[in-house]
PDB file of C-alpha atoms and ligand atoms in Angstrom:
ATOM      1  CA  MET A  29       0.000   0.000   0.000  1.00 84.00           C
ATOM      2  CA  ASN A  30       1.630   3.227  -1.167  1.00 94.00           C
ATOM      3  CA  GLU A  31      -1.320   5.605  -1.248  1.00 97.00           C
ATOM      4  CA  LEU A  32      -4.318   6.400   0.952  1.00 98.00           C
ATOM      5  CA  ARG A  33      -7.361   8.541   0.262  1.00 98.00           C
ATOM      6  CA  ILE A  34      -9.059   9.652   3.470  1.00 98.00           C
ATOM      7  CA  PHE A  35     -11.925  11.673   4.923  1.00 98.00           C
ATOM      8  CA  THR A  36     -10.736  13.759   7.873  1.00 98.00           C
ATOM      9  CA  PRO A  37     -13.523  15.308   9.935  1.00 98.00           C
ATOM     10  CA  ALA A  38     -14.425  18.804  11.009  1.00 98.00           C
ATOM     11  CA  THR A  39     -14.615  19.109  14.796  1.00 98.00           C
ATOM     12  CA  ILE A  40     -16.316  21.213  17.448  1.00 98.00           C
ATOM     13  CA  ALA A  41     -13.843  22.302  20.124  1.00 98.00           C
ATOM     14  CA  ASN A  42     -14.630  23.583  23.631  1.00 98.00           C
ATOM     15  CA  ILE A  43     -18.275  22.325  23.570  1.00 98.00           C
ATOM     16  CA  SER A  44     -19.274  25.322  25.728  1.00 98.00           C
ATOM     17  CA  CYS A  45     -17.801  24.507  29.145  1.00 98.00           C
ATOM     18  CA  GLY A  46     -14.517  22.841  28.109  1.00 98.00           C
ATOM     19  CA  PHE A  47     -12.282  25.576  26.678  1.00 98.00           C
ATOM     20  CA  ASP A  48      -9.160  23.936  25.170  1.00 97.00           C
ATOM     21  CA  VAL A  49     -10.022  20.509  26.650  1.00 98.00           C
ATOM     22  CA  LEU A  50     -13.274  19.156  25.145  1.00 98.00           C
ATOM     23  CA  GLY A  51     -14.028  18.357  21.502  1.00 98.00           C
ATOM     24  CA  LEU A  52     -16.141  16.170  19.221  1.00 98.00           C
ATOM     25  CA  ALA A  53     -15.841  14.916  15.650  1.00 98.00           C
ATOM     26  CA  LEU A  54     -18.433  15.466  12.913  1.00 98.00           C
ATOM     27  CA  ASP A  55     -19.592  12.985  10.309  1.00 96.00           C
ATOM     28  CA  THR A  56     -20.815  14.910   7.298  1.00 92.00           C
ATOM     29  CA  VAL A  57     -18.305  17.759   7.155  1.00 95.00           C
ATOM     30  CA  GLY A  58     -14.580  17.322   6.555  1.00 97.00           C
ATOM     31  CA  ASP A  59     -11.640  17.454   4.152  1.00 97.00           C
ATOM     32  CA  GLU A  60     -10.515  14.778   1.725  1.00 98.00           C
ATOM     33  CA  MET A  61      -6.810  14.057   1.430  1.00 98.00           C
ATOM     34  CA  THR A  62      -4.592  11.745  -0.600  1.00 98.00           C
ATOM     35  CA  ILE A  63      -1.217  10.802   0.901  1.00 98.00           C
ATOM     36  CA  ARG A  64       1.303   9.023  -1.326  1.00 97.00           C
ATOM     37  CA  LYS A  65       4.589   7.335  -0.429  1.00 97.00           C
ATOM     38  CA  VAL A  66       7.262   8.391  -2.962  1.00 97.00           C
ATOM     39  CA  LYS A  67      10.977   7.717  -3.527  1.00 96.00           C
ATOM     40  CA  LYS A  68      12.062  11.336  -3.030  1.00 96.00           C
ATOM     41  CA  LYS A  69      12.672  12.075   0.654  1.00 95.00           C
ATOM     42  CA  GLY A  70      10.737  14.791   2.508  1.00 95.00           C
ATOM     43  CA  ILE A  71       7.191  16.167   2.364  1.00 97.00           C
ATOM     44  CA  ARG A  72       5.663  17.883  -0.674  1.00 97.00           C
ATOM     45  CA  ILE A  73       2.192  19.333  -1.074  1.00 97.00           C
ATOM     46  CA  THR A  74       1.406  18.631  -4.700  1.00 97.00           C
ATOM     47  CA  LYS A  75      -2.216  19.751  -5.002  1.00 96.00           C
ATOM     48  CA  ILE A  76      -4.735  21.848  -3.041  1.00 96.00           C
ATOM     49  CA  THR A  77      -8.292  22.345  -4.215  1.00 95.00           C
ATOM     50  CA  GLY A  78     -11.246  24.077  -2.565  1.00 95.00           C
ATOM     51  CA  GLN A  79      -9.451  26.849  -0.675  1.00 92.00           C
ATOM     52  CA  ASN A  80      -6.582  29.221  -1.242  1.00 92.00           C
ATOM     53  CA  ILE A  81      -3.960  28.078   1.279  1.00 93.00           C
ATOM     54  CA  PRO A  82      -0.140  27.857   1.110  1.00 93.00           C
ATOM     55  CA  THR A  83       1.464  24.922  -0.722  1.00 94.00           C
ATOM     56  CA  GLU A  84       4.940  25.458   0.784  1.00 96.00           C
ATOM     57  CA  THR A  85       5.495  22.603   3.251  1.00 97.00           C
ATOM     58  CA  HIS A  86       6.697  24.882   6.082  1.00 97.00           C
ATOM     59  CA  LYS A  87       3.755  27.261   5.703  1.00 97.00           C
ATOM     60  CA  ASN A  88       1.042  24.605   5.457  1.00 97.00           C
ATOM     61  CA  VAL A  89      -0.353  23.032   8.657  1.00 97.00           C
ATOM     62  CA  ALA A  90      -0.408  19.547   7.081  1.00 98.00           C
ATOM     63  CA  GLY A  91       3.172  19.990   5.926  1.00 98.00           C
ATOM     64  CA  VAL A  92       4.340  21.059   9.377  1.00 98.00           C
ATOM     65  CA  ALA A  93       2.498  18.205  11.125  1.00 98.00           C
ATOM     66  CA  ALA A  94       3.978  15.679   8.672  1.00 98.00           C
ATOM     67  CA  LEU A  95       7.493  17.071   9.264  1.00 98.00           C
ATOM     68  CA  ALA A  96       6.971  16.717  13.040  1.00 98.00           C
ATOM     69  CA  LEU A  97       6.195  13.018  12.520  1.00 98.00           C
ATOM     70  CA  LEU A  98       9.148  12.457  10.155  1.00 97.00           C
ATOM     71  CA  SER A  99      11.516  14.089  12.679  1.00 97.00           C
ATOM     72  CA  GLU A 100      10.931  11.099  14.984  1.00 98.00           C
ATOM     73  CA  ILE A 101      11.477   8.265  12.497  1.00 96.00           C
ATOM     74  CA  GLU A 102      14.134   7.293   9.924  1.00 92.00           C
ATOM     75  CA  CYS A 103      12.645   7.176   6.403  1.00 92.00           C
ATOM     76  CA  ASP A 104      14.600   6.760   3.145  1.00 93.00           C
ATOM     77  CA  PHE A 105      11.539   7.802   1.182  1.00 96.00           C
ATOM     78  CA  GLY A 106       9.068  10.701   1.333  1.00 97.00           C
ATOM     79  CA  PHE A 107       5.393  11.633   1.009  1.00 98.00           C
ATOM     80  CA  GLU A 108       3.228  13.712  -1.308  1.00 97.00           C
ATOM     81  CA  ILE A 109       0.046  15.316  -0.011  1.00 97.00           C
ATOM     82  CA  GLU A 110      -3.067  16.319  -1.931  1.00 97.00           C
ATOM     83  CA  ILE A 111      -5.756  18.237  -0.045  1.00 97.00           C
ATOM     84  CA  ASN A 112      -9.330  18.778  -1.155  1.00 97.00           C
ATOM     85  CA  LYS A 113     -10.136  21.459   1.404  1.00 96.00           C
ATOM     86  CA  LYS A 114     -13.843  21.493   2.098  1.00 95.00           C
ATOM     87  CA  ILE A 115     -13.675  23.185   5.519  1.00 95.00           C
ATOM     88  CA  LYS A 116     -13.160  26.935   5.253  1.00 92.00           C
ATOM     89  CA  PRO A 117     -10.239  28.302   7.304  1.00 91.00           C
ATOM     90  CA  GLY A 118     -11.421  30.562  10.140  1.00 90.00           C
ATOM     91  CA  SER A 119     -14.842  28.911  10.336  1.00 93.00           C
ATOM     92  CA  GLY A 120     -14.502  27.522  13.870  1.00 95.00           C
ATOM     93  CA  ILE A 121     -14.943  23.859  12.979  1.00 97.00           C
ATOM     94  CA  GLY A 122     -11.335  22.754  13.008  1.00 96.00           C
ATOM     95  CA  SER A 123     -10.149  23.459   9.464  1.00 96.00           C
ATOM     96  CA  SER A 124      -6.431  23.384  10.328  1.00 96.00           C
ATOM     97  CA  ALA A 125      -6.948  20.416  12.672  1.00 98.00           C
ATOM     98  CA  ALA A 126      -8.561  18.287   9.937  1.00 98.00           C
ATOM     99  CA  SER A 127      -5.548  18.681   7.624  1.00 97.00           C
ATOM    100  CA  SER A 128      -2.978  18.261  10.425  1.00 98.00           C
ATOM    101  CA  ALA A 129      -4.653  15.189  11.908  1.00 98.00           C
ATOM    102  CA  GLY A 130      -5.433  13.626   8.511  1.00 98.00           C
ATOM    103  CA  VAL A 131      -1.884  13.733   7.204  1.00 98.00           C
ATOM    104  CA  VAL A 132      -0.226  12.233  10.293  1.00 98.00           C
ATOM    105  CA  TRP A 133      -2.889   9.530  10.546  1.00 98.00           C
ATOM    106  CA  ALA A 134      -2.401   8.519   6.894  1.00 98.00           C
ATOM    107  CA  ILE A 135       1.428   8.555   7.054  1.00 98.00           C
ATOM    108  CA  ASN A 136       1.287   6.401  10.196  1.00 98.00           C
ATOM    109  CA  GLU A 137      -0.924   3.891   8.334  1.00 98.00           C
ATOM    110  CA  LEU A 138       1.449   3.853   5.337  1.00 97.00           C
ATOM    111  CA  LEU A 139       4.355   3.209   7.746  1.00 97.00           C
ATOM    112  CA  HIS A 140       2.414   0.289   9.376  1.00 96.00           C
ATOM    113  CA  LYS A 141       1.587   2.207  12.573  1.00 97.00           C
ATOM    114  CA  PRO A 142       4.865   2.879  14.402  1.00 98.00           C
ATOM    115  CA  PHE A 143       3.125   5.626  16.449  1.00 98.00           C
ATOM    116  CA  ASN A 144       0.172   5.519  18.858  1.00 98.00           C
ATOM    117  CA  THR A 145      -2.757   7.968  18.716  1.00 98.00           C
ATOM    118  CA  ILE A 146      -1.329  10.227  21.451  1.00 98.00           C
ATOM    119  CA  ASP A 147       1.870  10.569  19.366  1.00 98.00           C
ATOM    120  CA  LEU A 148      -0.276  11.496  16.353  1.00 98.00           C
ATOM    121  CA  VAL A 149      -2.066  14.160  18.425  1.00 98.00           C
ATOM    122  CA  ARG A 150       1.340  15.537  19.408  1.00 98.00           C
ATOM    123  CA  PHE A 151       2.446  15.817  15.753  1.00 98.00           C
ATOM    124  CA  ALA A 152      -0.882  17.292  14.623  1.00 98.00           C
ATOM    125  CA  MET A 153      -0.653  19.900  17.403  1.00 98.00           C
ATOM    126  CA  GLU A 154       2.363  21.354  15.572  1.00 98.00           C
ATOM    127  CA  GLY A 155      -0.008  22.196  12.706  1.00 97.00           C
ATOM    128  CA  GLU A 156      -2.258  23.968  15.228  1.00 96.00           C
ATOM    129  CA  ARG A 157       0.735  25.867  16.565  1.00 96.00           C
ATOM    130  CA  LEU A 158       1.418  27.164  13.044  1.00 96.00           C
ATOM    131  CA  ALA A 159      -2.234  28.100  12.477  1.00 94.00           C
ATOM    132  CA  THR A 160      -3.018  29.790  15.795  1.00 91.00           C
ATOM    133  CA  GLY A 161       0.237  30.312  17.675  1.00 92.00           C
ATOM    134  CA  VAL A 162      -0.935  27.834  20.332  1.00 93.00           C
ATOM    135  CA  ALA A 163      -0.586  24.043  20.142  1.00 96.00           C
ATOM    136  CA  HIS A 164      -4.083  23.252  21.428  1.00 96.00           C
ATOM    137  CA  ALA A 165      -5.349  19.662  21.083  1.00 98.00           C
ATOM    138  CA  ASP A 166      -9.121  19.994  21.424  1.00 98.00           C
ATOM    139  CA  ASN A 167      -9.737  19.778  17.647  1.00 98.00           C
ATOM    140  CA  VAL A 168      -7.022  17.310  16.598  1.00 98.00           C
ATOM    141  CA  ALA A 169      -7.832  14.863  19.429  1.00 98.00           C
ATOM    142  CA  PRO A 170     -11.465  14.185  18.382  1.00 98.00           C
ATOM    143  CA  ALA A 171     -10.418  14.048  14.700  1.00 98.00           C
ATOM    144  CA  LEU A 172      -7.894  11.306  15.553  1.00 98.00           C
ATOM    145  CA  PHE A 173      -9.807   9.412  18.266  1.00 98.00           C
ATOM    146  CA  GLY A 174     -13.367  10.019  16.985  1.00 98.00           C
ATOM    147  CA  GLY A 175     -16.377  10.820  19.195  1.00 98.00           C
ATOM    148  CA  PHE A 176     -15.943  13.086  22.223  1.00 98.00           C
ATOM    149  CA  THR A 177     -12.494  13.612  23.717  1.00 98.00           C
ATOM    150  CA  LEU A 178     -11.141  15.266  26.847  1.00 98.00           C
ATOM    151  CA  VAL A 179      -7.614  16.634  27.125  1.00 98.00           C
ATOM    152  CA  ARG A 180      -7.182  15.882  30.828  1.00 98.00           C
ATOM    153  CA  SER A 181      -3.664  17.303  30.792  1.00 98.00           C
ATOM    154  CA  TYR A 182      -1.345  19.001  28.284  1.00 98.00           C
ATOM    155  CA  GLU A 183       1.876  18.322  30.194  1.00 97.00           C
ATOM    156  CA  PRO A 184       2.126  15.410  30.069  1.00 96.00           C
ATOM    157  CA  LEU A 185      -0.361  14.935  27.229  1.00 97.00           C
ATOM    158  CA  ASP A 186      -3.237  12.808  28.555  1.00 98.00           C
ATOM    159  CA  ILE A 187      -6.294  12.377  26.335  1.00 98.00           C
ATOM    160  CA  ILE A 188      -9.436  10.478  27.273  1.00 97.00           C
ATOM    161  CA  SER A 189     -11.967   9.108  24.772  1.00 97.00           C
ATOM    162  CA  ILE A 190     -15.448   9.813  26.133  1.00 98.00           C
ATOM    163  CA  HIS A 191     -18.512   7.659  25.509  1.00 97.00           C
ATOM    164  CA  THR A 192     -20.665   9.077  22.684  1.00 97.00           C
ATOM    165  CA  PRO A 193     -24.446   8.593  23.003  1.00 97.00           C
ATOM    166  CA  ASN A 194     -25.988   7.223  19.813  1.00 95.00           C
ATOM    167  CA  GLU A 195     -28.688   9.795  19.278  1.00 97.00           C
ATOM    168  CA  LEU A 196     -26.540  12.897  19.598  1.00 97.00           C
ATOM    169  CA  TYR A 197     -26.616  15.222  16.569  1.00 98.00           C
ATOM    170  CA  ALA A 198     -24.919  18.564  15.988  1.00 98.00           C
ATOM    171  CA  THR A 199     -26.280  21.517  14.025  1.00 98.00           C
ATOM    172  CA  ILE A 200     -23.685  24.086  12.975  1.00 98.00           C
ATOM    173  CA  ILE A 201     -24.328  27.439  11.337  1.00 98.00           C
ATOM    174  CA  HIS A 202     -21.366  29.316   9.898  1.00 97.00           C
ATOM    175  CA  PRO A 203     -21.992  33.014   9.250  1.00 96.00           C
ATOM    176  CA  GLN A 204     -19.763  33.969   6.308  1.00 94.00           C
ATOM    177  CA  ILE A 205     -17.238  36.027   8.213  1.00 89.00           C
ATOM    178  CA  GLU A 206     -13.764  34.884   9.216  1.00 85.00           C
ATOM    179  CA  VAL A 207     -12.647  34.974  12.853  1.00 88.00           C
ATOM    180  CA  LYS A 208      -8.972  34.103  13.295  1.00 89.00           C
ATOM    181  CA  THR A 209      -8.435  31.827  16.294  1.00 90.00           C
ATOM    182  CA  ALA A 210      -5.393  33.895  17.304  1.00 90.00           C
ATOM    183  CA  ASP A 211      -7.571  37.058  17.442  1.00 92.00           C
ATOM    184  CA  ALA A 212     -10.375  35.257  19.307  1.00 94.00           C
ATOM    185  CA  ARG A 213      -7.799  34.112  21.889  1.00 94.00           C
ATOM    186  CA  ASN A 214      -6.199  37.527  22.258  1.00 94.00           C
ATOM    187  CA  ILE A 215      -9.432  39.115  23.494  1.00 95.00           C
ATOM    188  CA  LEU A 216      -9.803  36.614  26.359  1.00 96.00           C
ATOM    189  CA  LYS A 217      -8.930  37.490  29.936  1.00 95.00           C
ATOM    190  CA  THR A 218      -6.016  35.530  31.375  1.00 94.00           C
ATOM    191  CA  THR A 219      -7.603  35.062  34.815  1.00 97.00           C
ATOM    192  CA  VAL A 220     -11.013  33.749  35.913  1.00 97.00           C
ATOM    193  CA  SER A 221     -12.913  34.397  39.123  1.00 98.00           C
ATOM    194  CA  LEU A 222     -13.380  31.537  41.568  1.00 98.00           C
ATOM    195  CA  LYS A 223     -17.154  32.037  41.221  1.00 98.00           C
ATOM    196  CA  ASP A 224     -17.026  31.429  37.447  1.00 98.00           C
ATOM    197  CA  ALA A 225     -14.534  28.582  37.803  1.00 98.00           C
ATOM    198  CA  ILE A 226     -16.891  26.768  40.197  1.00 98.00           C
ATOM    199  CA  LYS A 227     -19.750  27.001  37.687  1.00 98.00           C
ATOM    200  CA  GLN A 228     -17.486  25.914  34.830  1.00 98.00           C
ATOM    201  CA  TRP A 229     -16.008  22.773  36.416  1.00 98.00           C
ATOM    202  CA  GLY A 230     -19.452  21.804  37.674  1.00 98.00           C
ATOM    203  CA  ASN A 231     -20.627  21.857  34.068  1.00 98.00           C
ATOM    204  CA  VAL A 232     -17.592  19.940  32.731  1.00 98.00           C
ATOM    205  CA  GLY A 233     -18.252  17.182  35.264  1.00 98.00           C
ATOM    206  CA  GLY A 234     -21.974  17.248  34.446  1.00 98.00           C
ATOM    207  CA  LEU A 235     -21.347  16.989  30.707  1.00 98.00           C
ATOM    208  CA  ILE A 236     -18.958  14.040  31.037  1.00 98.00           C
ATOM    209  CA  SER A 237     -21.365  12.274  33.387  1.00 98.00           C
ATOM    210  CA  GLY A 238     -24.303  13.001  31.055  1.00 98.00           C
ATOM    211  CA  LEU A 239     -22.420  11.549  28.068  1.00 98.00           C
ATOM    212  CA  TYR A 240     -21.567   8.311  29.905  1.00 98.00           C
ATOM    213  CA  THR A 241     -25.052   7.804  31.327  1.00 98.00           C
ATOM    214  CA  GLU A 242     -26.751   9.000  28.096  1.00 98.00           C
ATOM    215  CA  ASP A 243     -28.696  11.482  30.221  1.00 98.00           C
ATOM    216  CA  TYR A 244     -29.645  13.988  27.511  1.00 98.00           C
ATOM    217  CA  ASP A 245     -31.185  16.487  29.958  1.00 98.00           C
ATOM    218  CA  LEU A 246     -27.992  16.544  32.007  1.00 98.00           C
ATOM    219  CA  ILE A 247     -25.969  17.043  28.790  1.00 98.00           C
ATOM    220  CA  GLY A 248     -28.196  20.014  27.975  1.00 98.00           C
ATOM    221  CA  ARG A 249     -27.978  21.550  31.459  1.00 98.00           C
ATOM    222  CA  SER A 250     -24.193  21.278  31.324  1.00 98.00           C
ATOM    223  CA  LEU A 251     -23.758  23.047  27.959  1.00 98.00           C
ATOM    224  CA  GLU A 252     -23.032  26.390  29.623  1.00 98.00           C
ATOM    225  CA  ASP A 253     -19.957  28.584  29.340  1.00 98.00           C
ATOM    226  CA  HIS A 254     -19.471  31.303  31.966  1.00 97.00           C
ATOM    227  CA  ILE A 255     -15.937  32.234  30.958  1.00 98.00           C
ATOM    228  CA  VAL A 256     -15.308  32.432  27.195  1.00 98.00           C
ATOM    229  CA  GLU A 257     -18.741  32.752  25.536  1.00 98.00           C
ATOM    230  CA  PRO A 258     -19.655  36.094  27.184  1.00 97.00           C
ATOM    231  CA  ILE A 259     -16.515  37.638  25.649  1.00 97.00           C
ATOM    232  CA  ARG A 260     -16.335  35.943  22.240  1.00 97.00           C
ATOM    233  CA  SER A 261     -20.051  36.082  21.449  1.00 97.00           C
ATOM    234  CA  ILE A 262     -19.739  39.794  20.638  1.00 95.00           C
ATOM    235  CA  LEU A 263     -17.755  38.795  17.505  1.00 94.00           C
ATOM    236  CA  ILE A 264     -20.662  36.696  16.162  1.00 96.00           C
ATOM    237  CA  PRO A 265     -23.696  38.220  14.435  1.00 95.00           C
ATOM    238  CA  ALA A 266     -26.964  37.690  16.386  1.00 97.00           C
ATOM    239  CA  PHE A 267     -25.361  35.040  18.606  1.00 98.00           C
ATOM    240  CA  ASN A 268     -27.880  35.435  21.441  1.00 98.00           C
ATOM    241  CA  LEU A 269     -30.869  35.255  19.104  1.00 98.00           C
ATOM    242  CA  VAL A 270     -29.549  32.140  17.307  1.00 98.00           C
ATOM    243  CA  LYS A 271     -28.996  30.512  20.694  1.00 98.00           C
ATOM    244  CA  GLN A 272     -32.426  31.471  21.985  1.00 98.00           C
ATOM    245  CA  GLN A 273     -34.188  30.187  18.846  1.00 98.00           C
ATOM    246  CA  SER A 274     -32.185  26.926  18.842  1.00 98.00           C
ATOM    247  CA  LEU A 275     -33.212  26.197  22.417  1.00 98.00           C
ATOM    248  CA  LEU A 276     -36.850  27.023  21.590  1.00 98.00           C
ATOM    249  CA  ALA A 277     -36.640  24.571  18.656  1.00 98.00           C
ATOM    250  CA  GLY A 278     -35.622  21.822  21.085  1.00 98.00           C
ATOM    251  CA  ALA A 279     -31.808  21.873  21.164  1.00 98.00           C
ATOM    252  CA  LEU A 280     -30.244  20.475  24.329  1.00 98.00           C
ATOM    253  CA  GLY A 281     -27.755  23.341  24.334  1.00 98.00           C
ATOM    254  CA  CYS A 282     -26.080  25.848  22.035  1.00 98.00           C
ATOM    255  CA  GLY A 283     -22.762  27.683  22.050  1.00 98.00           C
ATOM    256  CA  ILE A 284     -19.755  28.889  20.050  1.00 98.00           C
ATOM    257  CA  SER A 285     -18.009  26.219  17.975  1.00 98.00           C
ATOM    258  CA  GLY A 286     -14.291  26.454  18.751  1.00 97.00           C
ATOM    259  CA  SER A 287     -13.216  30.059  18.448  1.00 96.00           C
ATOM    260  CA  GLY A 288     -16.205  30.902  16.213  1.00 95.00           C
ATOM    261  CA  PRO A 289     -17.823  32.374  14.233  1.00 96.00           C
ATOM    262  CA  SER A 290     -19.707  29.074  13.785  1.00 98.00           C
ATOM    263  CA  ILE A 291     -22.430  28.404  16.332  1.00 98.00           C
ATOM    264  CA  PHE A 292     -23.252  24.814  17.281  1.00 98.00           C
ATOM    265  CA  ALA A 293     -26.227  23.180  18.952  1.00 98.00           C
ATOM    266  CA  LEU A 294     -26.520  19.595  20.181  1.00 98.00           C
ATOM    267  CA  SER A 295     -29.835  17.766  19.913  1.00 98.00           C
ATOM    268  CA  LYS A 296     -31.283  14.373  20.682  1.00 98.00           C
ATOM    269  CA  GLY A 297     -32.184  12.848  17.306  1.00 98.00           C
ATOM    270  CA  LYS A 298     -31.876  14.015  13.708  1.00 98.00           C
ATOM    271  CA  LYS A 299     -35.426  15.352  13.536  1.00 98.00           C
ATOM    272  CA  THR A 300     -34.780  17.899  16.282  1.00 98.00           C
ATOM    273  CA  ALA A 301     -31.351  18.776  14.838  1.00 98.00           C
ATOM    274  CA  LEU A 302     -33.051  19.610  11.503  1.00 98.00           C
ATOM    275  CA  LYS A 303     -35.673  21.705  13.299  1.00 98.00           C
ATOM    276  CA  VAL A 304     -32.860  23.580  15.041  1.00 98.00           C
ATOM    277  CA  ALA A 305     -31.198  24.160  11.645  1.00 98.00           C
ATOM    278  CA  LYS A 306     -34.420  25.697  10.362  1.00 98.00           C
ATOM    279  CA  SER A 307     -34.677  28.033  13.355  1.00 98.00           C
ATOM    280  CA  MET A 308     -31.030  29.126  12.975  1.00 98.00           C
ATOM    281  CA  LYS A 309     -31.532  29.814   9.247  1.00 98.00           C
ATOM    282  CA  LEU A 310     -34.598  31.939   9.957  1.00 98.00           C
ATOM    283  CA  VAL A 311     -32.583  34.238  12.221  1.00 98.00           C
ATOM    284  CA  TYR A 312     -29.868  34.835   9.611  1.00 98.00           C
ATOM    285  CA  ASP A 313     -32.333  35.104   6.716  1.00 97.00           C
ATOM    286  CA  GLU A 314     -34.186  37.828   8.630  1.00 96.00           C
ATOM    287  CA  ILE A 315     -31.051  39.942   9.102  1.00 95.00           C
ATOM    288  CA  ALA A 316     -29.596  39.034   5.670  1.00 94.00           C
ATOM    289  CA  ILE A 317     -26.422  37.276   6.844  1.00 94.00           C
ATOM    290  CA  ASP A 318     -24.973  34.656   4.456  1.00 96.00           C
ATOM    291  CA  TYR A 319     -24.245  31.278   6.024  1.00 97.00           C
ATOM    292  CA  ASP A 320     -23.389  27.608   5.550  1.00 95.00           C
ATOM    293  CA  ILE A 321     -25.301  25.131   7.665  1.00 97.00           C
ATOM    294  CA  HIS A 322     -24.542  21.516   8.573  1.00 97.00           C
ATOM    295  CA  VAL A 323     -26.406  18.803  10.442  1.00 98.00           C
ATOM    296  CA  SER A 324     -24.264  15.862  11.488  1.00 98.00           C
ATOM    297  CA  LYS A 325     -24.296  12.881  13.772  1.00 97.00           C
ATOM    298  CA  VAL A 326     -21.355  12.795  16.182  1.00 97.00           C
ATOM    299  CA  ASN A 327     -18.699  10.745  14.341  1.00 97.00           C
ATOM    300  CA  LYS A 328     -17.496   7.925  16.605  1.00 97.00           C
ATOM    301  CA  GLN A 329     -14.807   6.722  14.198  1.00 96.00           C
ATOM    302  CA  GLY A 330     -12.902   9.901  13.314  1.00 97.00           C
ATOM    303  CA  ILE A 331     -10.713   9.714  10.194  1.00 98.00           C
ATOM    304  CA  LYS A 332     -11.853   7.165   7.568  1.00 97.00           C
ATOM    305  CA  ILE A 333     -10.309   5.575   4.485  1.00 97.00           C
ATOM    306  CA  LEU A 334     -12.300   6.403   1.332  1.00 97.00           C
TER     307      LEU A 334
HETATM  308  N1  HSE B 419      -9.890  25.840  22.076  1.00 56.45           N
HETATM  309  C1  HSE B 419      -9.572  26.603  20.911  1.00 56.45           C
HETATM  310  C2  HSE B 419     -10.081  28.026  21.115  1.00 56.45           C
HETATM  311  C3  HSE B 419     -10.243  25.985  19.724  1.00 56.45           C
HETATM  312  O1  HSE B 419     -11.238  28.162  21.507  1.00 56.45           O
HETATM  313  O2  HSE B 419      -9.328  28.970  20.912  1.00 56.45           O
HETATM  314  C4  HSE B 419     -10.001  26.702  18.425  1.00 56.45           C
HETATM  315  O3  HSE B 419     -10.695  26.016  17.393  1.00 56.45           O
END
């Protein structure tokens, strides 16, 4: 096997209460990539379609992640990367993470799996460092593990796969503006009050417990963010109205996807998730904001071979 064609998923990071630690993988939105083993040593990006992003290996998140992997193994051959970029950069659903995670996963397969999934997260995080200035793992971890993931610790890196209830669907609306993750991080405060921290870790515990026990009401009650959402939501058109209408349509909870501007809602069942999509669309249609919208089951598998 010298070539792999893969689907690498979009992801929702933070999931309201878990800034930089919680994430989930999506099923119907993601990039397609082809990774080819070639005689010439090194990493080359030979084709990018869909978006206008750099093809130079050192300037491309997939290139940088692949180089991080190759720096830890002797190879007398190299790899070519083709990316069909379907996730828009700056959308808040893990565009850079999908490419970074996809390439290291595929190279590891082509090398007959010398690395474990935590190693792959570590390499993919170098792509995130290039994209945002911070090597956060809450998008690359769910892309690589599938389902819900928790980054229990960054140093040392400790990632937990969390049980994913079967009926959980995500609705994501992406207003057509770009919010750079680096900018959305720069506006955050660097300290939190004990009062807010208490609410936040109560919700993180509640969400994890709700996922394991498939208690959808508890999942909904725990989808609250007292620290980041109040600050970042000002960057997103009609955020409060979209959230209010999603909850009225039956969503369990609603918040900012990653660093935004996408807004996500989680629902029990596809029917409700579609109803939530309709209510989100109505808000943006009314105020004439262009958008993309996705409804997706939570993807338990993560990256897939096509
Ligand atoms: N946890 C990161 C942030 C995710 O919110 O900045 C970026 O997609």
